[in-house]
mmCIF file of C-alpha atoms and ligand atoms in Angstrom:
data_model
loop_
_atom_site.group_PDB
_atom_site.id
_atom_site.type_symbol
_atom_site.label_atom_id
_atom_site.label_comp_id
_atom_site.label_asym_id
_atom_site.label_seq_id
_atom_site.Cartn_x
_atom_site.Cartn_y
_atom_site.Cartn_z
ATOM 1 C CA UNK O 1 59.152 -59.578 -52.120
ATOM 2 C CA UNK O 2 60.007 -56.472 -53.682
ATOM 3 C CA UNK O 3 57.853 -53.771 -52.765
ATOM 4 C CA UNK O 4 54.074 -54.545 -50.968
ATOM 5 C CA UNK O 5 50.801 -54.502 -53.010
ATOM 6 C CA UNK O 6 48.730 -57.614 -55.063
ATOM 7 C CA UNK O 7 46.497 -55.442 -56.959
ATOM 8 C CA UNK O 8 47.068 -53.945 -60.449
ATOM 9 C CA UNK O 9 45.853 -51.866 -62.741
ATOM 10 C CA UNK O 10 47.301 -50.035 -66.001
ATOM 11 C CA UNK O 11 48.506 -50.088 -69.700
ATOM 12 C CA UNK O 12 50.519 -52.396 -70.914
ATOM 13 C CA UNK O 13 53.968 -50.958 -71.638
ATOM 14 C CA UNK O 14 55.953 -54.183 -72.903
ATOM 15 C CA UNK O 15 55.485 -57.574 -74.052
ATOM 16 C CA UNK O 16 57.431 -60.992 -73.420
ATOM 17 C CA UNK O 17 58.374 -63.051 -76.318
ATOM 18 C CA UNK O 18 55.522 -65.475 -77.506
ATOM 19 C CA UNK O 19 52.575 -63.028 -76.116
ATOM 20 C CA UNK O 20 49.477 -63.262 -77.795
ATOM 21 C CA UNK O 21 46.849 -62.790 -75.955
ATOM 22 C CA UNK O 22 47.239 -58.886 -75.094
ATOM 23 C CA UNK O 23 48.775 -56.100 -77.467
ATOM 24 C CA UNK O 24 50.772 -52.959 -76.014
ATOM 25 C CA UNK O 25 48.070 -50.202 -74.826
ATOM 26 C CA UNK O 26 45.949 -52.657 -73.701
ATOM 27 C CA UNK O 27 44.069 -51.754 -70.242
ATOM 28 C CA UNK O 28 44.518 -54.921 -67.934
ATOM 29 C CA UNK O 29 43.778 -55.211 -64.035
ATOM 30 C CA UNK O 30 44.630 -58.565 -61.179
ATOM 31 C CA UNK O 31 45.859 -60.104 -58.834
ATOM 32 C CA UNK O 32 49.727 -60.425 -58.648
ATOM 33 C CA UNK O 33 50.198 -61.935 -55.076
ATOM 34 C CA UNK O 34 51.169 -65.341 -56.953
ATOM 35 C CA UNK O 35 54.375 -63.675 -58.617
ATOM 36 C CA UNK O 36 55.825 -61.939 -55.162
ATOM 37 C CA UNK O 37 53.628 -58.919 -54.725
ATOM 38 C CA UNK O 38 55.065 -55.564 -55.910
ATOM 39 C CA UNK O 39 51.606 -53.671 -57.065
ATOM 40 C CA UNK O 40 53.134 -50.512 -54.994
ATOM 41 C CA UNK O 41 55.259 -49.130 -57.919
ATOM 42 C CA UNK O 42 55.189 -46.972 -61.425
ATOM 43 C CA UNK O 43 55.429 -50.394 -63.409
ATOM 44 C CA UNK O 44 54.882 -54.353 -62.290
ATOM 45 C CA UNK O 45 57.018 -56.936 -64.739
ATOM 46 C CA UNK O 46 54.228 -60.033 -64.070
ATOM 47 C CA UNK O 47 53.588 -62.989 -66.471
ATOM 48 C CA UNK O 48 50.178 -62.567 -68.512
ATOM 49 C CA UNK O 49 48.388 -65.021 -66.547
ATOM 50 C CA UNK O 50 48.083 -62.775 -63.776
ATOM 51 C CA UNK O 51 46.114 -60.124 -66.057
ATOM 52 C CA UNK O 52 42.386 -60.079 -67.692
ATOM 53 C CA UNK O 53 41.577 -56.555 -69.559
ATOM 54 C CA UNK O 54 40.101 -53.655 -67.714
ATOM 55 C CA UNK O 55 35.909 -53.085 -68.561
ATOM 56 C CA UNK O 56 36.644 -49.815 -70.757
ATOM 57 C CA UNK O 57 34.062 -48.267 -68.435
ATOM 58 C CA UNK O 58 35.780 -48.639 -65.180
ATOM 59 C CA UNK O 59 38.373 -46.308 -64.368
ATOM 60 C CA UNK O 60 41.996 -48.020 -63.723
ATOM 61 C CA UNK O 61 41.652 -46.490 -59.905
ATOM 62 C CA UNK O 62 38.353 -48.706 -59.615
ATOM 63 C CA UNK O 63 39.800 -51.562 -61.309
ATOM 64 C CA UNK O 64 42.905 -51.223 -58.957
ATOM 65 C CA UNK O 65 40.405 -51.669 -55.864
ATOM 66 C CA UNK O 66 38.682 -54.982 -56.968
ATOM 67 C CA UNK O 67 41.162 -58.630 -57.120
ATOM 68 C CA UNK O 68 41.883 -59.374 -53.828
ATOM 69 C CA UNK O 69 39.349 -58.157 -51.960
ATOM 70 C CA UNK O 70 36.611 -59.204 -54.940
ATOM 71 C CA UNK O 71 38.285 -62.406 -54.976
ATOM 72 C CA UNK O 72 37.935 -63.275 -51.194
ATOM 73 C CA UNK O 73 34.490 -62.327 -51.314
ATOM 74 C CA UNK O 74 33.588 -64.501 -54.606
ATOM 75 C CA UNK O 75 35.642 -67.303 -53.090
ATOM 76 C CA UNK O 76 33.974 -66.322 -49.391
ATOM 77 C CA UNK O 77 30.444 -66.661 -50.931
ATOM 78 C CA UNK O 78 30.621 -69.770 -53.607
ATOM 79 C CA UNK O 79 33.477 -72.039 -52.365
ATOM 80 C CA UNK O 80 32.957 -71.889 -48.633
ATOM 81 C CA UNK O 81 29.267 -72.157 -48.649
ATOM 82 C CA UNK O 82 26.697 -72.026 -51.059
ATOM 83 C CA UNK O 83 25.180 -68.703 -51.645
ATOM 84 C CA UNK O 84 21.966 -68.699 -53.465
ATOM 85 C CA UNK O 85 18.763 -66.867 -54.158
ATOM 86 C CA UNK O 86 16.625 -66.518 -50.747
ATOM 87 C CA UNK O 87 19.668 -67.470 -48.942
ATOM 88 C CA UNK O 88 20.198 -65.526 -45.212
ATOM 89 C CA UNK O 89 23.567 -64.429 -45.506
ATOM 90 C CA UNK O 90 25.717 -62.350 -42.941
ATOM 91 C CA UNK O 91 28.507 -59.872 -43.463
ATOM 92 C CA UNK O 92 30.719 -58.545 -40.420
ATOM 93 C CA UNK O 93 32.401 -56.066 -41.367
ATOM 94 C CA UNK O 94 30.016 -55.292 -43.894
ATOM 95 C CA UNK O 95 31.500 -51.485 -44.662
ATOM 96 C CA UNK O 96 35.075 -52.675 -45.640
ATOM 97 C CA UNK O 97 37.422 -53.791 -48.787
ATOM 98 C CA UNK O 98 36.469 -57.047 -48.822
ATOM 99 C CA UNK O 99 32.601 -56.405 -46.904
ATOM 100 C CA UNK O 100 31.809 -54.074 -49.732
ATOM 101 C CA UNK O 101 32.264 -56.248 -52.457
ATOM 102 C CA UNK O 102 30.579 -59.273 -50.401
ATOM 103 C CA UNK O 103 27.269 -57.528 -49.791
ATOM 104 C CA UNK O 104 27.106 -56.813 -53.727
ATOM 105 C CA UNK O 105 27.775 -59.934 -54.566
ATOM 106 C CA UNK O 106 25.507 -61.836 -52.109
ATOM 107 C CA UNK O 107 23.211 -59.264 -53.527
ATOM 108 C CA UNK O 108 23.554 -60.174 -57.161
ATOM 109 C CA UNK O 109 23.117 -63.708 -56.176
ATOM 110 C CA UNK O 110 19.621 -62.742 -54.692
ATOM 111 C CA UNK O 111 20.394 -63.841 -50.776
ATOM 112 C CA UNK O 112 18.994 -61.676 -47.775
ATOM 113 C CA UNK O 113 22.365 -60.179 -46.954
ATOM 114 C CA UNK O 114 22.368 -58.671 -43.447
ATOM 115 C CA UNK O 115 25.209 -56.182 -42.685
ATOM 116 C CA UNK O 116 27.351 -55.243 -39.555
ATOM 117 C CA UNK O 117 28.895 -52.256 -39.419
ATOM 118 C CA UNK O 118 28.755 -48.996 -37.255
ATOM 119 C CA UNK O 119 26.185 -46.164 -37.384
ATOM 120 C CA UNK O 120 28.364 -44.351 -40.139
ATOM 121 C CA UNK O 121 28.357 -46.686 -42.536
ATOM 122 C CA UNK O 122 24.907 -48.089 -42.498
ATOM 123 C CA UNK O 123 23.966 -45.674 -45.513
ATOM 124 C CA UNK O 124 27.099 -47.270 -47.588
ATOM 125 C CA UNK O 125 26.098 -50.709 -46.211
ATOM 126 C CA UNK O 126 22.422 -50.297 -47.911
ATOM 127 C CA UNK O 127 23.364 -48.864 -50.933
ATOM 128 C CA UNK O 128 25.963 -52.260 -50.989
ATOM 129 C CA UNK O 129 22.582 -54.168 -51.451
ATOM 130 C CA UNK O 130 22.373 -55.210 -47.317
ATOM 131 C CA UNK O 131 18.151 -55.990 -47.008
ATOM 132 C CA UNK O 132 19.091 -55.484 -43.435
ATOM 133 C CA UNK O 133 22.136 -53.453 -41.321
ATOM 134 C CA UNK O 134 23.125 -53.963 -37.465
ATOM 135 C CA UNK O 135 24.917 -51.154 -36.281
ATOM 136 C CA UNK O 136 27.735 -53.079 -33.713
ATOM 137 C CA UNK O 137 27.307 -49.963 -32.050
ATOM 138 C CA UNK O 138 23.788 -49.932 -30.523
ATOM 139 C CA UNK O 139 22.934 -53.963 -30.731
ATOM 140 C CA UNK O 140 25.049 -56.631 -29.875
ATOM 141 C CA UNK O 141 24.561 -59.566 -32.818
ATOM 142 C CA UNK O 142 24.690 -62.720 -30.287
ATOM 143 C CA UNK O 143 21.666 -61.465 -28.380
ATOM 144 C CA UNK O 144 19.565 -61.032 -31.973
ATOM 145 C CA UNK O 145 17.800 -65.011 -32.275
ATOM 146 C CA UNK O 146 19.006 -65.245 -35.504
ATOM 147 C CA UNK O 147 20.462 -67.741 -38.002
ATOM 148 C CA UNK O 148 22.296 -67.391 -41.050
ATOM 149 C CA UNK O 149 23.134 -70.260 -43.972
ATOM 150 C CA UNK O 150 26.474 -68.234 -44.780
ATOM 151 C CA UNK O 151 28.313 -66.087 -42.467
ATOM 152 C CA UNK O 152 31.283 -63.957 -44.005
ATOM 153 C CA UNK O 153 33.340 -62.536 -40.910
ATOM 154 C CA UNK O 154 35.804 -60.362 -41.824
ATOM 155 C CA UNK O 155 36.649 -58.681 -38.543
ATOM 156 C CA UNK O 156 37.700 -61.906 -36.439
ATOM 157 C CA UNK O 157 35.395 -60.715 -33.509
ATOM 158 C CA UNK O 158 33.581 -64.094 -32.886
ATOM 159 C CA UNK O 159 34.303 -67.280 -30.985
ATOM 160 C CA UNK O 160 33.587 -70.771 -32.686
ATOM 161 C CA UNK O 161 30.822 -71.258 -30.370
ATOM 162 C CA UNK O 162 29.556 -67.728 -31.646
ATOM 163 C CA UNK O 163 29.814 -68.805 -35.547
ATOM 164 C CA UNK O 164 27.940 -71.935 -34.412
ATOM 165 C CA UNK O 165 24.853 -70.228 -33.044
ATOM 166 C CA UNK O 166 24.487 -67.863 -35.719
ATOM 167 C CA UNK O 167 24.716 -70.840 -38.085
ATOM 168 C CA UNK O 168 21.485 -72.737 -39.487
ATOM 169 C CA UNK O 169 21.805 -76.576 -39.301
ATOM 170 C CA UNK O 170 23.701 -76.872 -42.659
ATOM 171 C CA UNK O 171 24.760 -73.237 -42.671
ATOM 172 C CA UNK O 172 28.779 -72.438 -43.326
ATOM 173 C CA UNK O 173 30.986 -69.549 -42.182
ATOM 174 C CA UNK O 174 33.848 -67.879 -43.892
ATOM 175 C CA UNK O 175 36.414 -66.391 -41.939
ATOM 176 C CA UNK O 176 38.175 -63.684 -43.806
ATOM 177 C CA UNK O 177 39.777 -61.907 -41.114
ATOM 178 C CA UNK O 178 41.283 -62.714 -37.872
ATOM 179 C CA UNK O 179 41.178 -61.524 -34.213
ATOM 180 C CA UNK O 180 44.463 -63.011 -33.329
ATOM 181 C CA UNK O 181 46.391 -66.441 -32.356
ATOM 182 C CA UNK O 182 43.705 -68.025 -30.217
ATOM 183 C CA UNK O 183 40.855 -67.424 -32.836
ATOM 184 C CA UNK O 184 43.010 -68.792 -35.417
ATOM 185 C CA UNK O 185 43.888 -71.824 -34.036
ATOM 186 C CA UNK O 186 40.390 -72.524 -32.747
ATOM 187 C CA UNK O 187 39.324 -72.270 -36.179
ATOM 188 C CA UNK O 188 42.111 -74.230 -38.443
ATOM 189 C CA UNK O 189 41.564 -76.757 -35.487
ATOM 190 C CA UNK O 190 38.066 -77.309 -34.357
ATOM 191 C CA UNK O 191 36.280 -75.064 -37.175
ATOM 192 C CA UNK O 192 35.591 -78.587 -39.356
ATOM 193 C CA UNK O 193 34.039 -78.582 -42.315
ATOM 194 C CA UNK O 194 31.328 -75.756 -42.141
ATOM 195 C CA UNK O 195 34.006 -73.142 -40.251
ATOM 196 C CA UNK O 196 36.501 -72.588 -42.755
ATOM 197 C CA UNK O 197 39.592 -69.896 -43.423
ATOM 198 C CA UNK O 198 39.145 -68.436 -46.706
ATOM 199 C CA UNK O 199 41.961 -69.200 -48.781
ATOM 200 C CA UNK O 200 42.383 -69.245 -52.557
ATOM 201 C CA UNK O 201 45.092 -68.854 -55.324
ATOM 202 C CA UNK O 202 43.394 -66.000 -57.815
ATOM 203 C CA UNK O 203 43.179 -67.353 -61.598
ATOM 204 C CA UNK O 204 42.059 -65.658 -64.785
ATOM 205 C CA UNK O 205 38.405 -67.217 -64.615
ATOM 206 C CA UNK O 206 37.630 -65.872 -61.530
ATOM 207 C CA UNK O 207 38.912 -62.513 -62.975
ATOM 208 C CA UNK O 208 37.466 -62.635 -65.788
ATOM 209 C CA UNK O 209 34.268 -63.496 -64.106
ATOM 210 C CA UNK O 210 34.861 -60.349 -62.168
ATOM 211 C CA UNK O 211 35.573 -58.043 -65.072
ATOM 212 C CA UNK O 212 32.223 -59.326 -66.672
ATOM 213 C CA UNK O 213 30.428 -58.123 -63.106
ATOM 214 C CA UNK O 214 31.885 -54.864 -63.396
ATOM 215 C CA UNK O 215 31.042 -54.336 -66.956
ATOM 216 C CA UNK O 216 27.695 -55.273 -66.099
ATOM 217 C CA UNK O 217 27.487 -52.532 -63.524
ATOM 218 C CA UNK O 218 26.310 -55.702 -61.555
ATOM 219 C CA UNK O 219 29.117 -55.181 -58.885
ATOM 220 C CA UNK O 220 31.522 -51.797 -58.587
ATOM 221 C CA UNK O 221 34.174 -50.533 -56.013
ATOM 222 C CA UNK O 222 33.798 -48.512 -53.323
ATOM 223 C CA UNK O 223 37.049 -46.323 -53.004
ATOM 224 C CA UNK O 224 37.265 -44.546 -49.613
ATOM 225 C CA UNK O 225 40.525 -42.987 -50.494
ATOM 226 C CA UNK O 226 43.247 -42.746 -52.797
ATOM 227 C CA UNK O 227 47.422 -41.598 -52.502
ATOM 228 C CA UNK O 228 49.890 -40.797 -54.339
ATOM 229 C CA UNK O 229 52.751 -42.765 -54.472
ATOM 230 C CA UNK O 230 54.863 -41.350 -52.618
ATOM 231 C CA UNK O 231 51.977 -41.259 -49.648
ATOM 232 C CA UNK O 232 52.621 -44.704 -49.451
ATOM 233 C CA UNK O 233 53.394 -44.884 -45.816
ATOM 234 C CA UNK O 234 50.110 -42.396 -45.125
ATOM 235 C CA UNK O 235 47.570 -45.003 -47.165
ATOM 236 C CA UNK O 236 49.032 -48.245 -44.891
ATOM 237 C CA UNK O 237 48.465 -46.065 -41.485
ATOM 238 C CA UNK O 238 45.282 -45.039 -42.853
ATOM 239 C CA UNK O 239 44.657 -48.967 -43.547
ATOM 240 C CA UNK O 240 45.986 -50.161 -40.325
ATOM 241 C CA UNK O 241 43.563 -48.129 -38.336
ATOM 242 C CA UNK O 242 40.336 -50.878 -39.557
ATOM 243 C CA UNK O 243 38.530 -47.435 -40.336
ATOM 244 C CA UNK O 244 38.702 -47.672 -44.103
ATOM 245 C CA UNK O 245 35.136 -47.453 -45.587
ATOM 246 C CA UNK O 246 35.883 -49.567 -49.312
ATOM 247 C CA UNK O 247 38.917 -49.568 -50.676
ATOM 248 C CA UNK O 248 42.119 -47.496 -50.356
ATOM 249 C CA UNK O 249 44.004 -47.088 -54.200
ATOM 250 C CA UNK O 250 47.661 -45.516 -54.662
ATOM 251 C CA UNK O 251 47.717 -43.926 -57.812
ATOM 252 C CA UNK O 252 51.534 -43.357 -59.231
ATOM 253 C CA UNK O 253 50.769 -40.346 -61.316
ATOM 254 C CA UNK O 254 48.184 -39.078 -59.466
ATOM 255 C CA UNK O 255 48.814 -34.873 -59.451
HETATM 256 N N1 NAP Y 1 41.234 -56.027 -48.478
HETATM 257 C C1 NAP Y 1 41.638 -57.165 -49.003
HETATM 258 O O1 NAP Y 1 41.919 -57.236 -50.215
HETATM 259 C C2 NAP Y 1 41.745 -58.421 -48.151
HETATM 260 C C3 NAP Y 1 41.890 -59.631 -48.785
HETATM 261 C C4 NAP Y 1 41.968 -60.789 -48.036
HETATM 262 C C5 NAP Y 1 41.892 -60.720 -46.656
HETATM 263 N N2 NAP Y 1 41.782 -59.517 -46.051
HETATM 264 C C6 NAP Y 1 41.684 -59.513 -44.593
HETATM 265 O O2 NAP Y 1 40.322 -59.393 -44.301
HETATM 266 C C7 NAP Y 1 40.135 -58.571 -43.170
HETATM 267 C C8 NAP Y 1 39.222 -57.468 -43.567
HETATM 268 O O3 NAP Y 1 39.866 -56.735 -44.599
HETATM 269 P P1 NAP Y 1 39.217 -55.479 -45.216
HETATM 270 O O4 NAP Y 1 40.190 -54.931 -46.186
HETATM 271 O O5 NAP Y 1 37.834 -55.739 -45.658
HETATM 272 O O6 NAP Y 1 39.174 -54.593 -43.925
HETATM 273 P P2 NAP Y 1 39.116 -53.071 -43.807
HETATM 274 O O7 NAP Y 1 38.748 -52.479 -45.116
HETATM 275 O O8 NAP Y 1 40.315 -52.582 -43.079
HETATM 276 O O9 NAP Y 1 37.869 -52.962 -42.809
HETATM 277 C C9 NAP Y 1 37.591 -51.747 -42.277
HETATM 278 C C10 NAP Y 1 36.113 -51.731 -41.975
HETATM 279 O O10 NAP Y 1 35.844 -52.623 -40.906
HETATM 280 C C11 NAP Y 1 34.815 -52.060 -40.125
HETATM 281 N N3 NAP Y 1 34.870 -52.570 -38.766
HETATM 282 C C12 NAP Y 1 35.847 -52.357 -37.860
HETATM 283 N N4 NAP Y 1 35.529 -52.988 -36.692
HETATM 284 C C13 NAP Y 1 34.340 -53.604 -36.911
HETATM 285 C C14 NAP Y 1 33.488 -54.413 -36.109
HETATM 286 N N5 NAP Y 1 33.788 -54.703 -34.844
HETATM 287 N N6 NAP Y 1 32.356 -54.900 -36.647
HETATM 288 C C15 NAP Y 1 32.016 -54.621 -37.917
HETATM 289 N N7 NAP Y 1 32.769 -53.837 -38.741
HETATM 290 C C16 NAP Y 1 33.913 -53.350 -38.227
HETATM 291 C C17 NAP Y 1 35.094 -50.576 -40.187
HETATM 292 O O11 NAP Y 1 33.917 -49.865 -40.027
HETATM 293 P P3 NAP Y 1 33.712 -48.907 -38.750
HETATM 294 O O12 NAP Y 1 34.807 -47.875 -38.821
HETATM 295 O O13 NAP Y 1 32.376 -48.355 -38.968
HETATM 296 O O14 NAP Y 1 33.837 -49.801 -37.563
HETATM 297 C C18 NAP Y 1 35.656 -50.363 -41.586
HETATM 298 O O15 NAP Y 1 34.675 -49.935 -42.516
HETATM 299 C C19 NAP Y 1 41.524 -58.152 -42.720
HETATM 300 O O16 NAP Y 1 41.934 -59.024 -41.688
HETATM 301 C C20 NAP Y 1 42.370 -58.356 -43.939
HETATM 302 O O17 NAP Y 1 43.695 -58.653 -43.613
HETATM 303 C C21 NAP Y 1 41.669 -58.366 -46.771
#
């Protein structure tokens, strides 16, 4: 690929021949994993498909934070279980890109989200929508008695057998994030059909979808940080240290 980054957001600049559906000036955001990445740069060259139009009352650096991680969530919440109102649902990692969005949307959907995260972010993790926070800090989750219909894990820190005593009888877990080889395997393996990887290809529905949410005020991102371009290399360290609280945006012309 040419340069890293799946999520975009800007103005269009140029259109192919045959485009009808958007107009140069138009505000558009998504998800352009499918055409080779590249989101990391001053201008993306990406077939329409990949875009929906911004919400005119989002800014382009909150509409920059939402595909992928929005995406996993959605897909997290509706295609690897079945999220509905009353449901017990459990986010680890709760106080990330992908655990902030998760929490909203379990939210909107009217389940009994409980977030993990540490004593920092339990504020963030409440205001997400989370009826109930553990704080990984001070209680260890295993030892809690509890069951959950949907479990979103995106930190990778429990075994099978964990996921399977957290789980009601017909509850499902969605395992966003990894905690290496062995938990992989185990998983893609043994996991069956209630202990799933999430994995999706994004689609203008499911962005669209999105785009209505954050119109709505119904969903919105939390942005931890954002870089300049050229601070690049600073916003993936920042990343790579699992510290991020929401989302971490590069803006290109940022002063
Ligand atoms: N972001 C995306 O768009 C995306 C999309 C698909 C898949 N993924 C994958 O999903 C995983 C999660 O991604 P992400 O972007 O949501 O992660 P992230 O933003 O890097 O997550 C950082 C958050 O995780 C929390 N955390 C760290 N250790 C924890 C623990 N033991 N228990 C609970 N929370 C913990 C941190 O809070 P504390 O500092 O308080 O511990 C921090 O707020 C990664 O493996 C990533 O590759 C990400």
């Amino acid at each position: 690929f040419k340069t890293l980054g799946a999520d975009v957001a800007g103005e269009v600049e140029q259109i192919g021949k045959g485009v009808t559906s958007l107009k140069l000036g138009d505000h558009v955001f998504g998800d352009i994993f499918n055409y080779g990445y590249g989101a990391i740069a001053e201008y993306v060259c990406v077939p329409v498909e990949a875009l929906v139009l911004k919400p005119e009352n989002i800014s382009f650096e909150e509409a920059a934070g939402v595909p992928v991680a929005a995406l996993t969530a959605y897909h997290g919440l509706n295609k690897y279980g079945a999220v509905r109102a009353g449901s017990e649902v459990l986010i680890n990692g709760a106080s990330g890109g992908v655990g902030t969005f998760a929490v909203q949307l379990a939210k909107f959907y009217g389940a009994n989200v409980t977030g993990v995260c540490s004593t920092r972010n339990i504020d963030l993790v409440k205001d997400c929508g989370a009826t109930d926070v553990i704080d990984y800090t001070e209680t260890d989750l295993m030892k809690l008695d509890r069951k959950f219909d949907l479990i979103i894990d995106m930190v990778g820190n429990l075994s099978l057998s964990d996921y399977k005593k957290l789980l009601t009888a017909h509850g499902n877990c969605a395992v966003v994030g990894f905690g290496g080889m062995s938990h992989l395997m185990s998983i893609g393996l043994l996991g069956g059909k209630r202990i799933k990887m999430v994995d999706f290809k994004s689609n203008q529905k499911d962005m669209q979808y999105l785009a209505n949410l954050l119109e709505n005020k119904d969903i919105s991102t939390v942005i931890d940080r954002s870089y300049s371009l050229e601070e690049t290399s600073e916003a993936i360290t920042y990343l790579e240290t699992s510290r991020a609280r929401g989302k971490v945006v590069i803006i290109p012309d940022k002063g």
